[in-house]
Short mmCIF file of C-alpha atoms in Angstrom, two decimals:
data_model
loop_
_atom_site.label_atom_id
_atom_site.label_comp_id
_atom_site.label_asym_id
_atom_site.label_seq_id
_atom_site.Cartn_x
_atom_site.Cartn_y
_atom_site.Cartn_z
CA MET A 1 -26.92 16.18 -9.38
CA GLN A 2 -24.17 17.91 -7.46
CA LYS A 3 -20.92 19.18 -8.84
CA GLY A 4 -18.12 16.62 -9.12
CA SER A 5 -14.42 16.61 -9.90
CA GLU A 6 -12.78 15.20 -13.02
CA ASN A 7 -10.92 12.00 -12.31
CA GLN A 8 -7.41 11.79 -13.64
CA ALA A 9 -6.38 8.14 -13.95
CA THR A 10 -2.69 8.21 -13.03
CA SER A 11 -1.92 4.54 -13.60
CA ASP A 12 -3.13 1.55 -15.54
CA GLU A 13 -4.72 0.19 -12.36
CA SER A 14 -6.59 3.42 -11.70
CA ALA A 15 -7.74 3.65 -15.32
CA ALA A 16 -8.98 0.06 -15.24
CA LEU A 17 -10.77 0.60 -11.93
CA HIS A 18 -12.29 3.86 -13.18
CA GLU A 19 -13.70 1.98 -16.16
CA LEU A 20 -14.99 -0.86 -14.00
CA ILE A 21 -16.85 1.54 -11.68
CA ARG A 22 -18.15 3.55 -14.63
CA ARG A 23 -19.64 0.44 -16.21
CA GLU A 24 -21.28 -0.62 -12.96
CA ILE A 25 -22.94 2.79 -12.59
CA GLU A 26 -24.06 2.77 -16.22
CA SER A 27 -25.69 -0.63 -15.79
CA ARG A 28 -27.14 -0.25 -12.27
CA GLY A 29 -27.49 3.49 -11.77
CA PRO A 30 -25.85 5.49 -8.97
CA ILE A 31 -24.05 3.43 -6.34
CA THR A 32 -23.54 4.15 -2.66
CA PHE A 33 -20.23 5.62 -1.58
CA ALA A 34 -19.80 2.45 0.51
CA ARG A 35 -19.76 0.45 -2.73
CA PHE A 36 -17.42 2.96 -4.41
CA MET A 37 -15.06 2.77 -1.43
CA GLU A 38 -15.19 -1.03 -1.41
CA LEU A 39 -14.07 -1.13 -5.04
CA ALA A 40 -11.51 1.67 -4.69
CA LEU A 41 -9.78 0.03 -1.73
CA TYR A 42 -10.41 -3.70 -2.00
CA HIS A 43 -10.99 -4.68 -5.62
CA PRO A 44 -8.86 -7.85 -5.94
CA ASP A 45 -6.95 -6.60 -8.99
CA HIS A 46 -6.99 -2.80 -8.89
CA GLY A 47 -7.90 -1.75 -5.33
CA TYR A 48 -5.62 0.54 -3.34
CA TYR A 49 -4.71 -2.15 -0.80
CA GLU A 50 -4.20 -4.79 -3.48
CA ARG A 51 -2.11 -3.02 -6.10
CA ALA A 52 0.96 -2.59 -3.85
CA LEU A 53 2.16 -2.83 -0.27
CA ASP A 54 4.33 0.31 -0.18
CA GLN A 55 1.67 2.83 0.86
CA ILE A 56 3.20 3.42 4.30
CA GLY A 57 6.28 5.44 5.26
CA ARG A 58 8.38 8.13 3.64
CA ARG A 59 7.97 6.76 0.12
CA GLY A 60 4.29 6.00 0.54
CA ASP A 61 1.15 8.03 1.18
CA TYR A 62 1.15 8.37 4.98
CA TYR A 63 2.93 7.47 8.20
CA THR A 64 1.67 5.03 10.83
CA SER A 65 2.86 4.07 14.28
CA VAL A 66 4.34 0.91 12.73
CA SER A 67 6.35 2.85 10.13
CA VAL A 68 8.03 4.89 12.89
CA GLY A 69 10.00 1.81 13.95
CA SER A 70 9.92 -1.46 15.86
CA VAL A 71 9.40 0.22 19.24
CA PHE A 72 5.63 0.31 18.68
CA GLY A 73 5.61 -3.47 18.42
CA LYS A 74 7.77 -3.69 21.54
CA LEU A 75 5.26 -1.56 23.46
CA LEU A 76 2.35 -3.73 22.35
CA ALA A 77 4.31 -6.89 23.19
CA VAL A 78 4.84 -5.65 26.75
CA ASP A 79 1.18 -4.70 27.20
CA PHE A 80 -0.08 -7.96 25.69
CA SER A 81 2.36 -10.06 27.72
CA ALA A 82 1.08 -8.54 30.95
CA ARG A 83 -2.49 -9.32 29.90
CA LEU A 84 -1.66 -12.90 28.88
CA GLU A 85 0.16 -13.58 32.12
CA LYS A 86 -2.95 -12.70 34.13
CA LEU A 87 -5.00 -15.28 32.21
CA ASN A 88 -3.00 -18.17 33.68
CA SER A 89 -3.85 -20.35 30.69
CA ALA A 90 -2.13 -23.36 29.16
CA GLY A 91 -2.02 -21.51 25.83
CA PHE A 92 -2.46 -17.92 24.71
CA ASP A 93 -3.91 -16.31 21.59
CA LEU A 94 -2.89 -13.06 19.94
CA VAL A 95 -5.23 -12.31 17.04
CA GLU A 96 -4.20 -9.44 14.74
CA CYS A 97 -6.74 -8.10 12.26
CA GLY A 98 -5.52 -5.94 9.40
CA ALA A 99 -1.82 -6.84 9.61
CA HIS A 100 -0.86 -5.14 6.31
CA ASP A 101 2.56 -6.59 5.37
CA GLY A 102 3.18 -8.32 8.71
CA THR A 103 5.77 -5.87 10.04
CA LEU A 104 3.90 -5.25 13.29
CA ALA A 105 3.32 -8.98 13.79
CA ALA A 106 7.04 -9.63 13.39
CA ASP A 107 7.92 -6.83 15.82
CA ILE A 108 5.49 -8.14 18.46
CA LEU A 109 6.62 -11.74 18.09
CA THR A 110 10.32 -10.88 18.20
CA ALA A 111 9.87 -8.68 21.27
CA THR A 112 7.78 -11.31 23.06
CA LYS A 113 10.33 -14.03 22.31
CA THR A 114 13.11 -11.80 23.68
CA ALA A 115 11.39 -10.43 26.78
CA ARG A 116 9.05 -13.30 27.69
CA PRO A 117 10.23 -16.57 26.14
CA ASP A 118 8.00 -18.47 28.57
CA LEU A 119 4.87 -16.82 27.12
CA TYR A 120 6.17 -17.05 23.56
CA ALA A 121 6.44 -20.83 23.90
CA LYS A 122 2.69 -21.03 24.63
CA LEU A 123 1.63 -18.40 22.09
CA ARG A 124 -0.67 -18.85 19.10
CA TYR A 125 -0.51 -15.80 16.80
CA VAL A 126 -3.43 -15.64 14.37
CA ILE A 127 -3.59 -13.13 11.51
CA ILE A 128 -6.99 -12.38 9.97
CA GLU A 129 -6.27 -11.70 6.31
CA PRO A 130 -8.55 -12.16 3.27
CA SER A 131 -5.97 -11.04 0.68
CA PRO A 132 -3.60 -13.68 -0.78
CA LYS A 133 -1.17 -10.93 -1.80
CA ARG A 134 -0.92 -9.46 1.69
CA LYS A 135 -0.79 -12.93 3.25
CA ALA A 136 2.27 -13.74 1.13
CA ALA A 137 4.01 -10.57 2.32
CA GLN A 138 3.09 -11.33 5.93
CA ARG A 139 4.45 -14.86 5.65
CA MET A 140 7.81 -13.47 4.52
CA ASN A 141 8.01 -10.93 7.35
CA VAL A 142 7.13 -13.44 10.08
CA SER A 143 9.27 -16.21 8.58
CA GLU A 144 11.26 -16.59 11.82
CA HIS A 145 8.06 -17.29 13.74
CA LEU A 146 6.07 -19.53 11.39
CA ASP A 147 5.69 -22.21 14.05
CA ARG A 148 3.71 -19.68 16.11
CA VAL A 149 1.60 -18.12 13.31
CA SER A 150 -1.54 -19.18 11.47
CA TRP A 151 -4.01 -17.38 9.22
CA CYS A 152 -7.78 -17.03 8.87
CA GLN A 153 -9.63 -15.22 6.11
CA ALA A 154 -12.29 -13.65 8.33
CA ILE A 155 -13.01 -13.01 11.99
CA ASP A 156 -15.99 -15.39 11.73
CA GLU A 157 -13.65 -18.36 11.31
CA LEU A 158 -12.37 -18.08 14.88
CA GLY A 159 -15.51 -19.55 16.40
CA ASN A 160 -17.49 -18.28 19.37
CA GLY A 161 -15.52 -18.20 22.60
CA SER A 162 -12.39 -19.62 21.00
CA VAL A 163 -9.90 -16.89 21.92
CA HIS A 164 -8.04 -16.80 25.24
CA GLY A 165 -5.88 -13.71 24.95
CA VAL A 166 -6.04 -10.52 22.91
CA VAL A 167 -7.84 -9.63 19.69
CA PHE A 168 -6.49 -6.35 18.30
CA ALA A 169 -6.56 -4.11 15.26
CA ASN A 170 -4.25 -1.22 14.41
CA GLU A 171 -5.69 1.25 11.90
CA LEU A 172 -8.18 -1.19 10.45
CA LEU A 173 -11.68 0.10 11.14
CA ASP A 174 -11.09 3.59 9.70
CA SER A 175 -10.89 2.02 6.24
CA PHE A 176 -14.19 0.12 6.35
CA PRO A 177 -16.63 1.23 3.60
CA LEU A 178 -19.00 3.95 4.76
CA HIS A 179 -22.21 5.72 3.79
CA ARG A 180 -22.03 9.50 3.26
CA LEU A 181 -25.13 11.01 4.83
CA ARG A 182 -26.38 14.58 4.64
CA TRP A 183 -28.90 16.12 7.04
CA SER A 184 -32.04 17.77 5.62
CA ARG A 185 -33.13 20.27 8.24
CA GLN A 186 -36.45 20.91 6.50
CA GLN A 187 -37.37 17.21 6.31
CA ARG A 188 -35.55 16.31 9.54
CA GLN A 189 -34.05 13.22 7.99
CA TRP A 190 -30.83 11.94 6.50
CA HIS A 191 -30.22 11.77 2.75
CA GLU A 192 -27.55 9.54 1.27
CA ASP A 193 -25.02 10.96 -1.17
CA GLY A 194 -24.12 8.31 -3.72
CA VAL A 195 -21.88 8.27 -6.76
CA GLY A 196 -23.13 8.86 -10.29
CA LEU A 197 -21.76 9.88 -13.68
CA ASP A 198 -21.58 13.14 -15.57
CA GLY A 199 -19.92 12.27 -18.84
CA GLY A 200 -16.72 10.54 -17.80
CA ARG A 201 -16.66 12.06 -14.34
CA PHE A 202 -17.77 10.60 -11.03
CA VAL A 203 -20.07 13.02 -9.24
CA TRP A 204 -22.07 13.12 -6.02
CA VAL A 205 -25.79 12.45 -6.43
CA ASP A 206 -28.67 12.56 -3.96
CA MET A 207 -29.98 9.01 -3.50
CA GLY A 208 -32.90 10.15 -1.36
CA GLY A 209 -33.77 9.49 2.25
CA PHE A 210 -31.62 7.03 4.18
CA GLY A 211 -33.40 4.76 6.61
CA GLY A 212 -30.63 2.37 7.63
CA THR A 213 -28.49 -0.19 5.86
CA PRO A 214 -29.78 -3.26 4.01
CA ARG A 215 -30.15 -6.28 6.24
CA THR A 216 -28.04 -9.07 4.86
CA GLY A 217 -27.69 -11.15 8.01
CA GLY A 218 -30.09 -12.94 10.32
CA PRO A 219 -32.60 -11.42 12.75
CA ASP A 220 -29.98 -10.83 15.46
CA GLU A 221 -27.73 -8.88 13.10
CA ALA A 222 -30.69 -6.89 11.81
CA ALA A 223 -31.68 -5.96 15.37
CA GLU A 224 -28.11 -4.87 16.13
CA ALA A 225 -27.97 -2.75 12.97
CA ASP A 226 -31.30 -1.16 13.93
CA SER A 227 -29.87 -0.38 17.37
CA ASP A 228 -26.85 1.37 15.84
CA TRP A 229 -29.02 3.38 13.51
CA ARG A 230 -31.51 4.34 16.23
CA ALA A 231 -28.66 5.81 18.28
CA ILE A 232 -27.59 7.95 15.31
CA CYS A 233 -31.15 9.12 14.70
CA ALA A 234 -31.74 9.89 18.38
CA THR A 235 -28.66 12.12 18.43
CA ALA A 236 -29.74 13.90 15.26
CA GLN A 237 -33.27 14.49 16.54
CA ALA A 238 -31.94 15.82 19.85
CA LEU A 239 -29.85 18.31 17.87
CA ALA A 240 -32.47 18.99 15.19
CA GLU A 241 -32.93 22.65 16.14
CA VAL A 242 -29.24 23.43 15.80
CA LEU A 243 -27.96 20.81 13.35
CA PRO A 244 -27.07 22.75 10.17
CA ASP A 245 -28.75 21.89 6.91
CA GLY A 246 -26.35 19.77 4.88
CA PHE A 247 -24.42 18.50 7.92
CA ARG A 248 -22.48 15.42 6.83
CA LEU A 249 -22.10 12.20 8.77
CA ASP A 250 -19.90 9.33 7.64
CA TYR A 251 -21.79 6.27 8.84
CA CYS A 252 -19.96 2.93 8.95
CA PRO A 253 -22.18 0.09 10.23
CA GLY A 254 -19.54 -2.45 9.23
CA ALA A 255 -17.16 -1.35 12.00
CA ALA A 256 -19.63 -2.08 14.82
CA ARG A 257 -20.65 -5.31 13.08
CA TRP A 258 -17.01 -6.43 12.98
CA TRP A 259 -16.52 -5.45 16.63
CA ARG A 260 -19.49 -7.59 17.67
CA LYS A 261 -18.03 -10.59 15.86
CA ALA A 262 -14.64 -10.07 17.50
CA ALA A 263 -16.30 -9.75 20.91
CA THR A 264 -18.16 -13.01 20.32
CA ALA A 265 -14.89 -14.81 19.55
CA LEU A 266 -13.33 -13.71 22.84
CA ALA A 267 -13.69 -16.19 25.72
CA LYS A 268 -11.31 -14.42 28.07
CA GLY A 269 -8.97 -11.49 27.60
CA ALA A 270 -9.13 -8.16 25.77
CA LEU A 271 -10.42 -6.62 22.54
CA ILE A 272 -8.34 -3.60 21.52
CA THR A 273 -8.32 -1.15 18.63
CA ILE A 274 -5.92 1.69 17.89
CA ASP A 275 -7.25 4.16 15.34
CA TYR A 276 -8.37 7.62 14.39
CA GLY A 277 -11.72 8.11 16.04
CA LEU A 278 -14.23 10.14 18.02
CA THR A 279 -17.21 9.64 20.27
CA ARG A 280 -20.64 10.07 18.71
CA GLU A 281 -21.02 13.45 20.41
CA GLU A 282 -17.71 14.60 18.93
CA LEU A 283 -18.76 13.44 15.46
CA PHE A 284 -21.73 15.80 15.74
CA SER A 285 -19.55 18.80 16.68
CA PRO A 286 -20.27 21.95 14.61
CA HIS A 287 -16.73 22.09 13.22
CA ARG A 288 -17.20 18.62 11.73
CA GLN A 289 -20.16 19.57 9.55
CA ASN A 290 -18.33 18.29 6.45
CA GLY A 291 -17.79 14.84 7.95
CA THR A 292 -14.47 13.14 8.57
CA ALA A 293 -13.94 11.17 5.34
CA ARG A 294 -10.61 12.04 3.75
CA ALA A 295 -8.30 10.85 0.99
CA TYR A 296 -4.55 10.38 1.44
CA CYS A 297 -2.02 10.34 -1.36
CA ARG A 298 1.72 11.08 -1.31
CA HIS A 299 1.55 12.60 2.18
CA THR A 300 -1.19 15.03 1.27
CA VAL A 301 -4.76 14.91 2.53
CA ASP A 302 -7.87 16.19 0.77
CA ASP A 303 -11.62 15.65 0.55
CA GLU A 304 -11.69 14.83 -3.18
CA LEU A 305 -12.92 11.33 -2.45
CA LEU A 306 -13.97 10.47 -6.01
CA GLU A 307 -10.69 11.31 -7.71
CA MET A 308 -8.18 8.68 -8.79
CA PRO A 309 -9.91 5.56 -7.42
CA GLY A 310 -7.34 2.98 -6.42
CA GLU A 311 -4.61 5.61 -6.11
CA LYS A 312 -5.74 7.12 -2.80
CA ASP A 313 -6.38 5.75 0.65
CA LEU A 314 -9.94 6.56 1.78
CA THR A 315 -10.62 6.77 5.51
CA ALA A 316 -12.97 8.25 8.10
CA HIS A 317 -12.85 8.60 11.86
CA VAL A 318 -14.14 5.59 13.77
CA ASP A 319 -17.31 6.02 15.86
CA PHE A 320 -15.97 4.77 19.18
CA SER A 321 -19.38 5.10 20.83
CA ALA A 322 -20.76 2.51 18.40
CA LEU A 323 -17.89 0.13 19.22
CA ILE A 324 -18.31 0.56 22.97
CA GLU A 325 -22.05 -0.14 22.74
CA ALA A 326 -21.47 -3.15 20.46
CA GLY A 327 -18.92 -4.70 22.80
CA GLU A 328 -20.94 -4.10 25.94
CA ALA A 329 -23.98 -5.66 24.27
CA GLN A 330 -21.87 -8.83 23.92
CA GLY A 331 -20.91 -8.82 27.60
CA LEU A 332 -17.57 -7.03 27.39
CA VAL A 333 -16.59 -4.42 29.98
CA THR A 334 -15.04 -1.19 28.74
CA GLU A 335 -11.63 -0.91 30.36
CA ARG A 336 -10.64 2.48 29.01
CA MET A 337 -10.49 4.73 25.97
CA VAL A 338 -7.45 7.01 25.92
CA ASP A 339 -5.24 8.71 23.38
CA GLN A 340 -2.14 6.89 22.21
CA ALA A 341 0.16 9.11 24.27
CA THR A 342 -1.64 8.13 27.49
CA TYR A 343 -1.64 4.47 26.46
CA ILE A 344 2.11 4.54 25.91
CA MET A 345 2.78 6.37 29.17
CA ARG A 346 0.81 3.72 31.08
CA ILE A 347 2.96 0.98 29.56
CA LEU A 348 6.15 2.86 30.40
CA GLN A 349 5.00 3.44 33.98
CA HIS A 350 4.09 -0.20 34.57
CA SER A 351 6.70 -1.97 32.45
CA GLY A 352 9.47 0.53 31.76
CA GLU A 353 12.08 -1.69 33.40
CA LEU A 354 11.23 -4.60 31.12
CA LEU A 355 11.45 -2.36 28.06
CA ASN A 356 14.84 -1.03 29.09
CA SER A 357 16.40 -4.31 30.20
CA ALA A 358 15.02 -7.28 28.30
CA LEU A 359 14.25 -5.32 25.12
CA ALA A 360 17.24 -2.95 25.35
CA LEU A 361 15.69 0.17 23.85
CA THR A 362 18.08 1.92 21.46
CA GLN A 363 18.50 5.65 20.89
CA ARG A 364 16.44 5.21 17.74
CA ASP A 365 13.69 3.55 19.80
CA ARG A 366 13.68 6.44 22.25
CA ALA A 367 13.41 8.97 19.44
CA ALA A 368 10.55 6.96 17.94
CA LEU A 369 8.80 6.99 21.32
CA LEU A 370 8.66 10.77 21.16
CA THR A 371 7.02 10.60 17.74
CA LEU A 372 4.50 8.01 18.91
CA ALA A 373 3.53 9.95 22.02
CA HIS A 374 3.96 13.57 20.96
CA PRO A 375 0.71 15.53 21.48
CA SER A 376 1.05 17.38 18.17
CA GLY A 377 1.50 14.14 16.23
CA LEU A 378 0.53 10.51 16.58
CA GLY A 379 0.11 10.75 20.35
CA ARG A 380 -3.17 12.65 20.11
CA ALA A 381 -4.20 11.63 16.60
CA PHE A 382 -4.86 8.03 17.62
CA ARG A 383 -7.06 6.65 20.37
CA VAL A 384 -6.91 3.26 22.03
CA LEU A 385 -10.12 1.48 23.06
CA SER A 386 -9.86 -1.64 25.20
CA GLN A 387 -12.70 -3.85 26.39
CA VAL A 388 -12.25 -6.99 28.47
CA HIS A 389 -13.99 -10.29 29.08
CA GLY A 390 -13.36 -11.99 32.39
CA GLY A 391 -14.46 -15.41 31.18
#
């Protein structure tokens, strides 16, 4: 058993969640960090994303591109409008996954209605949202556009080849539950660090060798999961002579699984994600030997992942290589992967006139643009991956 940190329950929700997790461990034994993260973030009563919707912005725990102002939604609206126009379809779909409180959806819809009313009139805006609480907040924020908006609980509900347009996610995949793996140089294999108990404390425990995730789907999904895991293992074996003992990897098979489902839903158009992330090679860089999983609370970041469950946001960098491979396996073509600053500059170069005229950028918008694109801030922190399907 490895050393852990005492958990200070700072609210009734955190105390209740702490007790719930403690009882599960007492009855079942140590749990994976993926399970711990699932409960800490998504428990329907006490999870971080369920207890409140004020985590973002100055009074919350962190900033996002959306919290900077409506200009981010205007930029996306311009990019998406250009993509939709090329489809030459009778109707267009914009599918947003992980819409939080609906602010970004409202910004995109308002900007599209202003700049391209012809496209807006043919637009179907679908929000993928499993949480009734967040759906209620979204409905309020998009109240002026309810005739354009509908909801689904999961990406699976869209149906294969049903989307003609854009499926996109902004800061969604970095919060998918993950497995914390640790490299044993002597055994040349991965061990999984799970979560156990030491008195009333949550502590890291060695759960033994990790050989891939449980197969809960059909044979196709199992084969895809095996493919993801083989790529990880191949990289580790290639670096076996230099990979330090105890090197940590935060492995999230759910992100690639979700990407495959989104790719399957796309008949024609683009699949786009904007998120913290790295290529597989970058994830194996020596300076990342402690992994990328982090906890955010009140604008501070730390690696005390087991403290205050339900009070902290838990995230890890997305493996963009896994997403690229998953999409290409479904027939998508990788358009580009760039940092957010480059993505924004491309939009300004191709559609700057539309932004300035139809959308009438304010001084506040222009200041926000600097924040979104600045290399020392959000401009380099986020990457944008786009893959396309020609239909």
